[in-house]
Structures are given as C-alpha cells and as structure tokens.
Amino acid sequence: MSIAILGAGAWGTAVAIAAARHPAQHQVTLWVRDATQAQHMRTHRSNQRYLDGVLLPQNVHIVDGALSDAVGNADLVILGTPVAALRPMLTTLDKMGLQVPVVWLCKGIEPAQASTAIGLLPHEVQRQAAPNIVSGVLSGPSFALEVAQNLPTALVAASEHQHVQDMLIGAFHGKHIRVYGNNDMIGVEVGGAIKNVLAIATGICDGLQLGLNARAALITRGLAEMSRFGVALGGQASTFMGLSGVGDLVLTATGGLSRNRKVGLLLAEGHPLGDILAKLGHVAEGVYCARSVEQRAQQIGVEMPITSAVVRLLEGRTSAQELVLQLLERDPGSESLR
Ligand SMILES: NC(=O)c1ccc[n+]([C@@H]2O[C@H](COP(=O)([O-])OP(=O)(O)OC[C@H]3O[C@@H](n4cnc5c(N)ncnc54)[C@H](O)[C@@H]3O)[C@@H](O)[C@H]2O)c1
Ligand SMILES: O=P(O)(O)OC[C@H](O)CO
C-alpha cells in the first residue's frame, strides 16, 4: 500500500514509522510542513523535534511543499495534525478532488467557528468541509513514543465504510500493533476528545496529592460523563467500554507520557496556563476542546460537572483547590450513567 501521512508531529511521525515497519512494507510519504525540519529529517533520518533518537525507516519518504506532491500516488491519506488543522487540510484535499480514503488521528473537538456556532467532532467537520471524501479515524490508547519504540499497542479503526476499516487493518495490524474495527465514529471520536479533558482533571487531582481513591473516583465518574455525552450525540454505549473510551482514558489520565495530564499536574502546582503551554512543545487538545465540549453538552442537556470544572480552571475562574471543593460539594446522586 502507498500511504501518505500529512503532519510530522509526534504522532504523525510515529504512525509513519509503524506503517513503514509493517511486514507488508508499505511505501510511506511523510509530509512535513516546515521545510527546515523536513531537511533535517531527510539528513538524519530522525525527527529531532518530537521523537529524537528513533530512526525513520528508509521507506519513509520525507516531503515538504505542496500537499499534492505528498498525496499524488497514495492509496490512503492519513492526517496527523491537531484538530485545529483538520478543516483547512480537508478543504484542500477536497478541492484537489482526492479519490482515496482520508483518515485522521486527531483527538478533540473543533472550537466553534463563525460558520458553525458550536464545536464539531472531526467527522462533522469533514461532512461540512469535504463532503465528497470517504473517511475514517484511527484512535485508541497510544503514546507516540511507545509506538515508535515498537512496544505492543492496540488501536481502533473506525469508519462507516468497511473497506476503510480493512485498509487500516492492512496498514497497521501486525506483530506489534493490533487494530480493531468499529463502525461507531461518533463514539470513537467522543472518547478521544473527552479523555483529554479528563486527563487534565486527573493531573490536577494527582498534582494536589489527593490520593489514589480520588483518582479512581475521578476516572470512573469521568467515564460516566464521557458515556452520557457520547450516547446523547448518537454514539454506542459499548464503544465507551472499549479501547477508545475507557482504554484511552486510563492511559492518558494515569500515563506519565501524557501532555494533557502534565497540563493538569502543572496547573495544580500553580503555574499559569500560558507558561505551561509555551513550554509543553506539543499540542494538549483537552485545553482547546474543553469549552466546546461544555457548550455542546449544555446544548443537548447533558450534565458534565468534571468538564465544567476544568473549563472554569482553564479560564481562570477558579483555583485547583476550589475546583476540588466544588466537585465534592455536589449533591448526592444515583451512580447510573444517565
Ligand atoms: N502524541 C501522541 O502520543 C498522540 C497519540 C494519539 C493521538 N494524538 C493526537 O494526534 C494529534 C497530533 O498530535 P501530536 O502529538 O502529533 O502533536 P504535536 O504537538 O507533537 O505536533 C503537531 C504537529 O502538527 C503540525 N501542525 C499544526 N498545525 C498545523 C497546520 N495548520 N497544518 C499543518 N500542520 C500543522 C505542527 O507543525 C506539528 O508538527 C492530536 O490531535 C493528538 O491528540 C497524539
Ligand atoms: O499526550 P496526550 O495527553 O495528548 O495523549 C496522547 C494519546 O492521545 C494517548 O492515547
């Protein structure tokens, strides 16, 4: 298979490495936005900026410049950029009349645009911006560094089209990576977005040293919150019990490699959000989608107390300590998901 991956951040690069190492020896083109970074990657066969020390296989072809040069011969196009770049990338690909499937890796919700008024899930952005494109999403618990290091990982390939699921399985399923198919794009995308917000919350909880009981409670109630929201949007309840739901939530909320968790830990230490983001060096999608999630939840009448608390903290309307009190002082309620 010939696979074009557009965007060479940590995850786009790791996914390119995984595709290139696959026994089927796919031809992989990795599009790098920055020409200087692209030149460095060609010369040193490594992405010093994001995955320093991991070598790029020889069958990863690095390109910069026009997107059309990268996708020209591809059987499958994978978007490795953050949510913020999804709409412009899809619009460009649609205008090119692209005939092959496009799959995204981003986990978040697009902030409300002038034209939408409400934050959209990635597949909703695609329907608006690139209605002719056949699409899918690759998600699940997966730190880029571990995938690049060939450590065992399980992913979810979600699409309404069986042949897109099959292409993703053919591209990545192998000795190191298991890929499970799923037709619930809503559920998979909701899980990927909400777990980032919940990982910020868990980072705050751990940063304040509230203990393991509190962390378990937060993750469990966060999962209930994710499920309520996702089911109300049309996702399947079972998806939230799977890899892109509870799986990715547990990884991101507890794993030391998570950028979203790190944001929460540093907020708990009292660092200003601007300083944290300036030093992070990577995107932490939970910071950018928390408000959109809250707005959308309010619109559909779903209560999301943990998300709302994170939004108040990110917007400087509460402190980490007050946030904990606000959550603990809520009225008692039933444990059922609804
Ligand atoms: N890093 C991980 O372990 C991981 C794993 C799974 C999913 N994801 C998701 O993948 C997405 C990308 O994450 P990442 O870790 O690679 O981020 P990153 O911060 O490491 O890199 C982001 C890359 O996107 C590029 N970019 C930003 N805006 C762009 C634009 N408008 N056009 C083209 N390129 C643009 C940046 O130059 C950078 O190379 C996020 O949505 C993230 O949640 C990340
Ligand atoms: O580092 P994070 O918090 O963006 O999480 C990375 C991946 O999404 C984990 O699956």
Tab-separated table of C-alpha atoms and ligand atoms in Angstrom:
chain	number	residue	atom	x	y	z
A	1	MET	CA	0.000	0.000	0.000
A	2	SER	CA	1.144	3.546	-0.615
A	3	ILE	CA	0.315	5.697	2.428
A	4	ALA	CA	0.636	9.481	2.708
A	5	ILE	CA	0.808	10.896	6.240
A	6	LEU	CA	0.303	14.646	6.427
A	7	GLY	CA	1.824	16.259	9.521
A	8	ALA	CA	5.047	15.261	11.251
A	9	GLY	CA	4.397	15.959	14.911
A	10	ALA	CA	4.984	13.207	17.461
A	11	TRP	CA	2.027	11.079	16.404
A	12	GLY	CA	2.209	11.580	12.641
A	13	THR	CA	5.883	10.564	12.750
A	14	ALA	CA	5.254	7.529	14.970
A	15	VAL	CA	2.417	6.356	12.705
A	16	ALA	CA	4.660	6.775	9.662
A	17	ILE	CA	7.333	4.649	11.347
A	18	ALA	CA	4.774	1.968	12.246
A	19	ALA	CA	3.407	1.819	8.686
A	20	ALA	CA	6.896	1.641	7.207
A	21	ARG	CA	7.959	-1.174	9.554
A	22	HIS	CA	4.874	-3.256	8.749
A	23	PRO	CA	5.763	-6.598	7.137
A	24	ALA	CA	3.803	-5.578	4.004
A	25	GLN	CA	6.494	-2.891	3.540
A	26	HIS	CA	4.162	-0.065	2.637
A	27	GLN	CA	5.582	2.904	0.780
A	28	VAL	CA	5.167	5.799	3.213
A	29	THR	CA	5.297	9.502	2.392
A	30	LEU	CA	5.527	11.841	5.384
A	31	TRP	CA	4.596	15.471	4.653
A	32	VAL	CA	6.404	17.937	6.888
A	33	ARG	CA	5.035	21.484	6.994
A	34	ASP	CA	8.352	23.099	7.889
A	35	ALA	CA	10.995	22.835	5.129
A	36	THR	CA	13.942	23.136	7.537
A	37	GLN	CA	12.587	20.354	9.716
A	38	ALA	CA	11.994	18.249	6.603
A	39	GLN	CA	15.602	18.709	5.502
A	40	HIS	CA	16.844	17.746	8.947
A	41	MET	CA	14.686	14.617	8.920
A	42	ARG	CA	15.952	13.628	5.457
A	43	THR	CA	19.580	14.040	6.500
A	44	HIS	CA	19.418	12.461	9.966
A	45	ARG	CA	16.516	10.010	9.397
A	46	SER	CA	15.035	11.135	12.701
A	47	ASN	CA	12.511	13.691	13.973
A	48	GLN	CA	14.707	15.510	16.452
A	49	ARG	CA	11.882	17.845	17.423
A	50	TYR	CA	9.401	15.184	18.518
A	51	LEU	CA	10.869	11.673	18.622
A	52	ASP	CA	14.567	12.249	18.953
A	53	GLY	CA	16.632	9.082	18.784
A	54	VAL	CA	14.096	6.903	16.926
A	55	LEU	CA	15.307	6.266	13.385
A	56	LEU	CA	12.973	6.619	10.405
A	57	PRO	CA	12.956	3.510	8.207
A	58	GLN	CA	14.333	4.028	4.689
A	59	ASN	CA	10.879	3.523	3.139
A	60	VAL	CA	9.613	6.729	4.806
A	61	HIS	CA	9.910	9.344	2.085
A	62	ILE	CA	10.016	12.889	3.537
A	63	VAL	CA	8.378	15.668	1.517
A	64	ASP	CA	7.552	19.304	2.113
A	65	GLY	CA	5.872	21.871	-0.104
A	66	ALA	CA	2.585	21.267	-1.931
A	67	LEU	CA	0.203	18.698	-0.447
A	68	SER	CA	-0.497	17.391	-3.946
A	69	ASP	CA	3.116	16.138	-4.133
A	70	ALA	CA	2.553	14.092	-0.985
A	71	VAL	CA	-0.811	12.527	-1.845
A	72	GLY	CA	-0.236	12.030	-5.591
A	73	ASN	CA	0.174	8.217	-5.643
A	74	ALA	CA	-1.362	7.389	-2.278
A	75	ASP	CA	-3.926	4.610	-1.728
A	76	LEU	CA	-4.644	6.006	1.739
A	77	VAL	CA	-4.160	9.503	3.205
A	78	ILE	CA	-3.691	9.965	6.963
A	79	LEU	CA	-3.954	13.382	8.610
A	80	GLY	CA	-1.508	13.619	11.517
A	81	THR	CA	-2.191	17.215	12.503
A	82	PRO	CA	-4.102	18.539	15.540
A	83	VAL	CA	-7.853	19.234	15.262
A	84	ALA	CA	-7.131	22.908	14.558
A	85	ALA	CA	-5.663	21.992	11.158
A	86	LEU	CA	-8.352	19.473	10.174
A	87	ARG	CA	-10.725	21.845	8.369
A	88	PRO	CA	-8.096	23.594	6.201
A	89	MET	CA	-6.414	20.282	5.335
A	90	LEU	CA	-9.701	18.589	4.395
A	91	THR	CA	-10.824	21.602	2.373
A	92	THR	CA	-7.582	21.499	0.391
A	93	LEU	CA	-7.840	17.742	-0.228
A	94	ASP	CA	-11.492	18.039	-1.276
A	95	LYS	CA	-10.657	20.810	-3.738
A	96	MET	CA	-7.971	18.568	-5.230
A	97	GLY	CA	-10.699	16.023	-5.986
A	98	LEU	CA	-8.974	13.332	-3.910
A	99	GLN	CA	-10.458	9.892	-4.649
A	100	VAL	CA	-8.846	7.809	-1.879
A	101	PRO	CA	-9.919	7.472	1.780
A	102	VAL	CA	-8.768	10.060	4.314
A	103	VAL	CA	-8.277	9.063	7.952
A	104	TRP	CA	-7.461	11.410	10.825
A	105	LEU	CA	-5.514	10.810	14.022
A	106	CYS	CA	-6.560	13.922	15.945
A	107	LYS	CA	-8.460	13.667	19.220
A	108	GLY	CA	-10.599	16.653	20.057
A	109	ILE	CA	-13.484	18.865	19.039
A	110	GLU	CA	-13.079	21.807	16.716
A	111	PRO	CA	-13.782	25.055	18.587
A	112	ALA	CA	-16.927	26.851	17.398
A	113	GLN	CA	-16.354	28.721	14.114
A	114	ALA	CA	-18.222	31.750	12.845
A	115	SER	CA	-19.949	29.389	10.388
A	116	THR	CA	-20.842	26.646	12.898
A	117	ALA	CA	-21.567	28.395	16.240
A	118	ILE	CA	-20.945	25.074	18.034
A	119	GLY	CA	-17.880	22.866	18.295
A	120	LEU	CA	-17.871	19.917	15.882
A	121	LEU	CA	-16.459	16.412	16.059
A	122	PRO	CA	-13.876	15.642	13.351
A	123	HIS	CA	-16.305	13.644	11.152
A	124	GLU	CA	-18.788	16.539	11.348
A	125	VAL	CA	-16.058	18.915	10.191
A	126	GLN	CA	-15.364	16.557	7.276
A	127	ARG	CA	-19.036	16.447	6.265
A	128	GLN	CA	-19.060	20.240	6.105
A	129	ALA	CA	-15.639	20.922	4.644
A	130	ALA	CA	-15.072	17.890	2.418
A	131	PRO	CA	-18.383	16.114	1.813
A	132	ASN	CA	-17.039	14.034	-1.081
A	133	ILE	CA	-14.270	12.416	0.898
A	134	VAL	CA	-14.586	8.859	2.247
A	135	SER	CA	-13.276	8.959	5.803
A	136	GLY	CA	-12.273	7.196	8.986
A	137	VAL	CA	-10.493	7.742	12.285
A	138	LEU	CA	-7.648	5.841	13.918
A	139	SER	CA	-7.758	6.113	17.711
A	140	GLY	CA	-7.192	4.214	20.951
A	141	PRO	CA	-4.623	4.217	23.764
A	142	SER	CA	-1.339	5.052	22.060
A	143	PHE	CA	1.563	7.188	23.193
A	144	ALA	CA	3.640	8.113	20.152
A	145	LEU	CA	6.964	7.242	21.777
A	146	GLU	CA	5.861	3.707	22.695
A	147	VAL	CA	4.573	3.039	19.163
A	148	ALA	CA	7.836	4.364	17.713
A	149	GLN	CA	9.710	2.053	20.100
A	150	ASN	CA	7.739	-0.948	18.789
A	151	LEU	CA	6.016	-1.601	22.126
A	152	PRO	CA	2.700	-3.516	21.938
A	153	THR	CA	-0.310	-1.281	21.209
A	154	ALA	CA	-3.990	-1.794	20.336
A	155	LEU	CA	-5.803	0.709	18.111
A	156	VAL	CA	-9.345	1.230	16.849
A	157	ALA	CA	-10.075	1.863	13.162
A	158	ALA	CA	-13.495	3.484	12.952
A	159	SER	CA	-15.367	4.196	9.754
A	160	GLU	CA	-18.831	3.777	8.294
A	161	HIS	CA	-17.076	2.071	5.375
A	162	GLN	CA	-15.882	-1.480	5.887
A	163	HIS	CA	-13.181	-1.071	3.226
A	164	VAL	CA	-11.665	1.857	5.163
A	165	GLN	CA	-11.534	-0.245	8.341
A	166	ASP	CA	-9.941	-3.034	6.296
A	167	MET	CA	-7.353	-0.679	4.797
A	168	LEU	CA	-6.318	0.494	8.272
A	169	ILE	CA	-6.083	-3.084	9.497
A	170	GLY	CA	-3.968	-3.902	6.416
A	171	ALA	CA	-1.779	-0.863	7.029
A	172	PHE	CA	-1.004	-1.363	10.725
A	173	HIS	CA	-2.150	-4.718	12.152
A	174	GLY	CA	0.872	-6.904	12.832
A	175	LYS	CA	3.234	-8.276	15.460
A	176	HIS	CA	3.384	-5.046	17.485
A	177	ILE	CA	0.049	-3.375	16.759
A	178	ARG	CA	-3.440	-4.879	16.919
A	179	VAL	CA	-6.137	-2.950	15.064
A	180	TYR	CA	-9.814	-3.494	15.900
A	181	GLY	CA	-12.531	-2.337	13.501
A	182	ASN	CA	-15.509	-0.274	14.683
A	183	ASN	CA	-18.325	1.439	12.788
A	184	ASP	CA	-19.099	3.967	15.538
A	185	MET	CA	-17.207	7.099	14.529
A	186	ILE	CA	-19.208	9.253	16.948
A	187	GLY	CA	-18.338	7.097	19.954
A	188	VAL	CA	-14.684	6.733	18.998
A	189	GLU	CA	-14.248	10.471	18.395
A	190	VAL	CA	-16.088	11.439	21.594
A	191	GLY	CA	-13.870	9.087	23.636
A	192	GLY	CA	-10.703	10.551	22.106
A	193	ALA	CA	-11.776	14.122	22.808
A	194	ILE	CA	-13.214	13.773	26.316
A	195	LYS	CA	-10.368	11.682	27.715
A	196	ASN	CA	-8.047	14.639	27.117
A	197	VAL	CA	-10.210	16.923	29.276
A	198	LEU	CA	-10.473	14.213	31.951
A	199	ALA	CA	-6.692	13.696	31.895
A	200	ILE	CA	-6.257	17.379	32.763
A	201	ALA	CA	-8.659	16.835	35.682
A	202	THR	CA	-6.753	13.749	36.853
A	203	GLY	CA	-3.451	15.606	36.570
A	204	ILE	CA	-4.901	18.303	38.844
A	205	CYS	CA	-6.099	15.652	41.308
A	206	ASP	CA	-2.675	13.959	41.393
A	207	GLY	CA	-0.829	17.279	41.470
A	208	LEU	CA	-2.773	18.198	44.598
A	209	GLN	CA	-1.854	14.768	46.030
A	210	LEU	CA	-5.468	13.866	46.728
A	211	GLY	CA	-4.663	10.165	46.671
A	212	LEU	CA	-5.430	7.046	44.672
A	213	ASN	CA	-9.048	6.774	45.869
A	214	ALA	CA	-9.775	10.226	44.474
A	215	ARG	CA	-8.058	9.402	41.183
A	216	ALA	CA	-10.115	6.213	40.727
A	217	ALA	CA	-13.317	8.089	41.534
A	218	LEU	CA	-12.488	10.829	39.046
A	219	ILE	CA	-11.682	8.408	36.233
A	220	THR	CA	-14.855	6.401	36.871
A	221	ARG	CA	-17.140	9.422	37.079
A	222	GLY	CA	-15.321	10.869	34.071
A	223	LEU	CA	-16.137	7.735	32.122
A	224	ALA	CA	-19.803	8.170	33.086
A	225	GLU	CA	-19.618	11.757	31.856
A	226	MET	CA	-17.989	10.705	28.570
A	227	SER	CA	-20.603	7.992	28.034
A	228	ARG	CA	-23.586	10.280	28.771
A	229	PHE	CA	-22.306	12.859	26.318
A	230	GLY	CA	-21.398	10.336	23.625
A	231	VAL	CA	-24.661	8.392	23.807
A	232	ALA	CA	-26.646	11.642	23.634
A	233	LEU	CA	-24.750	12.521	20.449
A	234	GLY	CA	-25.591	9.133	18.908
A	235	GLY	CA	-22.564	7.027	19.925
A	236	GLN	CA	-22.923	3.420	21.088
A	237	ALA	CA	-22.604	2.831	24.863
A	238	SER	CA	-20.348	-0.202	24.236
A	239	THR	CA	-17.768	1.970	22.464
A	240	PHE	CA	-17.025	3.800	25.715
A	241	MET	CA	-16.143	0.480	27.351
A	242	GLY	CA	-13.599	-0.150	24.599
A	243	LEU	CA	-10.101	0.951	23.631
A	244	SER	CA	-11.033	4.469	22.509
A	245	GLY	CA	-13.145	5.001	25.634
A	246	VAL	CA	-12.048	3.586	28.972
A	247	GLY	CA	-8.781	2.324	27.397
A	248	ASP	CA	-7.548	5.707	26.262
A	249	LEU	CA	-8.962	7.398	29.363
A	250	VAL	CA	-6.949	5.165	31.699
A	251	LEU	CA	-3.782	5.586	29.617
A	252	THR	CA	-3.982	9.353	29.319
A	253	ALA	CA	-5.220	10.066	32.837
A	254	THR	CA	-2.525	7.946	34.506
A	255	GLY	CA	0.369	7.724	31.999
A	256	GLY	CA	3.456	9.809	32.577
A	257	LEU	CA	3.836	10.495	28.834
A	258	SER	CA	0.509	12.355	28.549
A	259	ARG	CA	0.690	16.049	27.690
A	260	ASN	CA	-2.876	16.657	28.921
A	261	ARG	CA	-2.141	15.048	32.293
A	262	LYS	CA	1.029	17.156	32.502
A	263	VAL	CA	-1.013	20.338	31.993
A	264	GLY	CA	-3.196	19.324	34.961
A	265	LEU	CA	-0.195	18.499	37.164
A	266	LEU	CA	1.379	21.897	36.461
A	267	LEU	CA	-1.911	23.770	36.955
A	268	ALA	CA	-2.166	22.137	40.387
A	269	GLU	CA	1.306	23.473	41.172
A	270	GLY	CA	0.011	26.946	40.393
A	271	HIS	CA	1.794	27.573	37.080
A	272	PRO	CA	-0.067	29.933	34.715
A	273	LEU	CA	-1.663	28.150	31.739
A	274	GLY	CA	0.153	30.374	29.231
A	275	ASP	CA	3.552	29.391	30.659
A	276	ILE	CA	2.622	25.700	30.690
A	277	LEU	CA	1.541	25.703	27.043
A	278	ALA	CA	4.563	27.720	25.940
A	279	LYS	CA	6.917	25.138	27.463
A	280	LEU	CA	4.965	21.989	26.527
A	281	GLY	CA	6.293	21.806	22.955
A	282	HIS	CA	3.275	19.713	21.868
A	283	VAL	CA	-0.443	20.165	21.479
A	284	ALA	CA	-2.635	19.323	24.540
A	285	GLU	CA	-6.019	19.014	22.840
A	286	GLY	CA	-8.002	18.990	26.101
A	287	VAL	CA	-7.107	22.638	26.665
A	288	TYR	CA	-8.582	23.616	23.297
A	289	CYS	CA	-11.709	21.471	23.322
A	290	ALA	CA	-12.928	21.630	26.951
A	291	ARG	CA	-15.047	24.741	26.350
A	292	SER	CA	-16.542	23.305	23.127
A	293	VAL	CA	-17.469	20.104	24.940
A	294	GLU	CA	-19.158	22.054	27.720
A	295	GLN	CA	-21.087	24.245	25.255
A	296	ARG	CA	-22.241	21.250	23.261
A	297	ALA	CA	-23.232	19.367	26.427
A	298	GLN	CA	-25.304	22.342	27.557
A	299	GLN	CA	-26.963	22.488	24.156
A	300	ILE	CA	-28.071	18.843	24.350
A	301	GLY	CA	-28.886	18.955	28.075
A	302	VAL	CA	-26.110	16.675	29.340
A	303	GLU	CA	-24.535	17.370	32.722
A	304	MET	CA	-20.702	17.279	32.685
A	305	PRO	CA	-19.519	18.540	36.081
A	306	ILE	CA	-15.871	17.479	35.714
A	307	THR	CA	-15.553	19.074	32.268
A	308	SER	CA	-17.210	22.269	33.521
A	309	ALA	CA	-14.820	22.414	36.472
A	310	VAL	CA	-11.824	22.047	34.114
A	311	VAL	CA	-13.217	24.854	31.915
A	312	ARG	CA	-13.541	27.169	34.932
A	313	LEU	CA	-9.932	26.485	35.887
A	314	LEU	CA	-8.581	26.896	32.325
A	315	GLU	CA	-10.432	30.211	32.059
A	316	GLY	CA	-9.011	31.386	35.390
A	317	ARG	CA	-12.448	31.470	37.068
A	318	THR	CA	-11.467	29.075	39.859
A	319	SER	CA	-8.356	27.653	41.510
A	320	ALA	CA	-7.356	23.983	41.573
A	321	GLN	CA	-8.231	23.768	45.283
A	322	GLU	CA	-11.651	25.397	44.810
A	323	LEU	CA	-12.370	23.101	41.885
A	324	VAL	CA	-11.977	20.043	44.131
A	325	LEU	CA	-14.298	21.508	46.754
A	326	GLN	CA	-16.883	22.371	44.093
A	327	LEU	CA	-16.900	18.753	42.851
A	328	LEU	CA	-17.037	17.269	46.360
A	329	GLU	CA	-19.846	19.572	47.496
A	330	ARG	CA	-22.219	18.480	44.740
A	331	ASP	CA	-25.499	16.925	45.871
A	332	PRO	CA	-25.587	13.133	46.226
A	333	GLY	CA	-26.912	11.275	43.175
A	334	SER	CA	-27.502	7.891	41.564
A	335	GLU	CA	-24.481	6.098	40.104
A	336	SER	CA	-26.316	5.085	36.935
A	337	LEU	CA	-24.850	6.547	33.741
A	338	ARG	CA	-27.961	8.598	32.964
B	1	LIG	N1	1.378	12.261	20.627
B	1	LIG	C1	0.623	11.201	20.857
B	1	LIG	O1	1.052	10.306	21.585
B	1	LIG	C2	-0.741	11.087	20.210
B	1	LIG	C3	-1.329	9.829	20.148
B	1	LIG	C4	-2.595	9.692	19.585
B	1	LIG	C5	-3.246	10.805	19.071
B	1	LIG	N2	-2.640	12.008	19.139
B	1	LIG	C6	-3.371	13.143	18.548
B	1	LIG	O2	-2.754	13.455	17.303
B	1	LIG	C7	-2.844	14.854	17.038
B	1	LIG	C8	-1.439	15.388	16.790
B	1	LIG	O3	-0.694	15.185	17.985
B	1	LIG	P1	0.886	15.235	18.039
B	1	LIG	O4	1.283	14.569	19.299
B	1	LIG	O5	1.498	14.748	16.792
B	1	LIG	O6	1.107	16.805	18.193
B	1	LIG	P2	2.479	17.583	18.208
B	1	LIG	O7	2.265	18.783	19.013
B	1	LIG	O8	3.601	16.675	18.541
B	1	LIG	O9	2.665	18.005	16.673
B	1	LIG	C9	1.665	18.689	15.959
B	1	LIG	C10	2.149	18.850	14.536
B	1	LIG	O10	1.101	19.392	13.737
B	1	LIG	C11	1.656	20.414	12.944
B	1	LIG	N3	0.620	21.384	12.642
B	1	LIG	C12	-0.018	22.191	13.495
B	1	LIG	N4	-0.881	22.959	12.827
B	1	LIG	C13	-0.767	22.615	11.522
B	1	LIG	C14	-1.379	23.052	10.329
B	1	LIG	N5	-2.283	24.031	10.358
B	1	LIG	N6	-1.041	22.471	9.173
B	1	LIG	C15	-0.126	21.504	9.153
B	1	LIG	N7	0.494	21.041	10.238
B	1	LIG	C16	0.170	21.602	11.408
B	1	LIG	C17	2.763	21.013	13.797
B	1	LIG	O11	3.715	21.651	12.981
B	1	LIG	C18	3.341	19.777	14.437
B	1	LIG	O12	4.293	19.192	13.582
B	1	LIG	C19	-3.524	15.468	18.273
B	1	LIG	O13	-4.883	15.638	17.993
B	1	LIG	C20	-3.332	14.424	19.358
B	1	LIG	O14	-4.364	14.465	20.319
B	1	LIG	C21	-1.402	12.188	19.678
B	2	LIG	O1	-0.224	13.098	25.380
B	2	LIG	P1	-1.717	13.223	25.268
B	2	LIG	O2	-2.348	13.597	26.561
B	2	LIG	O3	-2.098	14.129	24.117
B	2	LIG	O4	-2.281	11.767	24.887
B	2	LIG	C1	-1.705	11.077	23.833
B	2	LIG	C2	-2.607	9.996	23.281
B	2	LIG	O5	-3.832	10.522	22.856
B	2	LIG	C3	-2.821	8.844	24.216
B	2	LIG	O6	-3.609	7.860	23.583
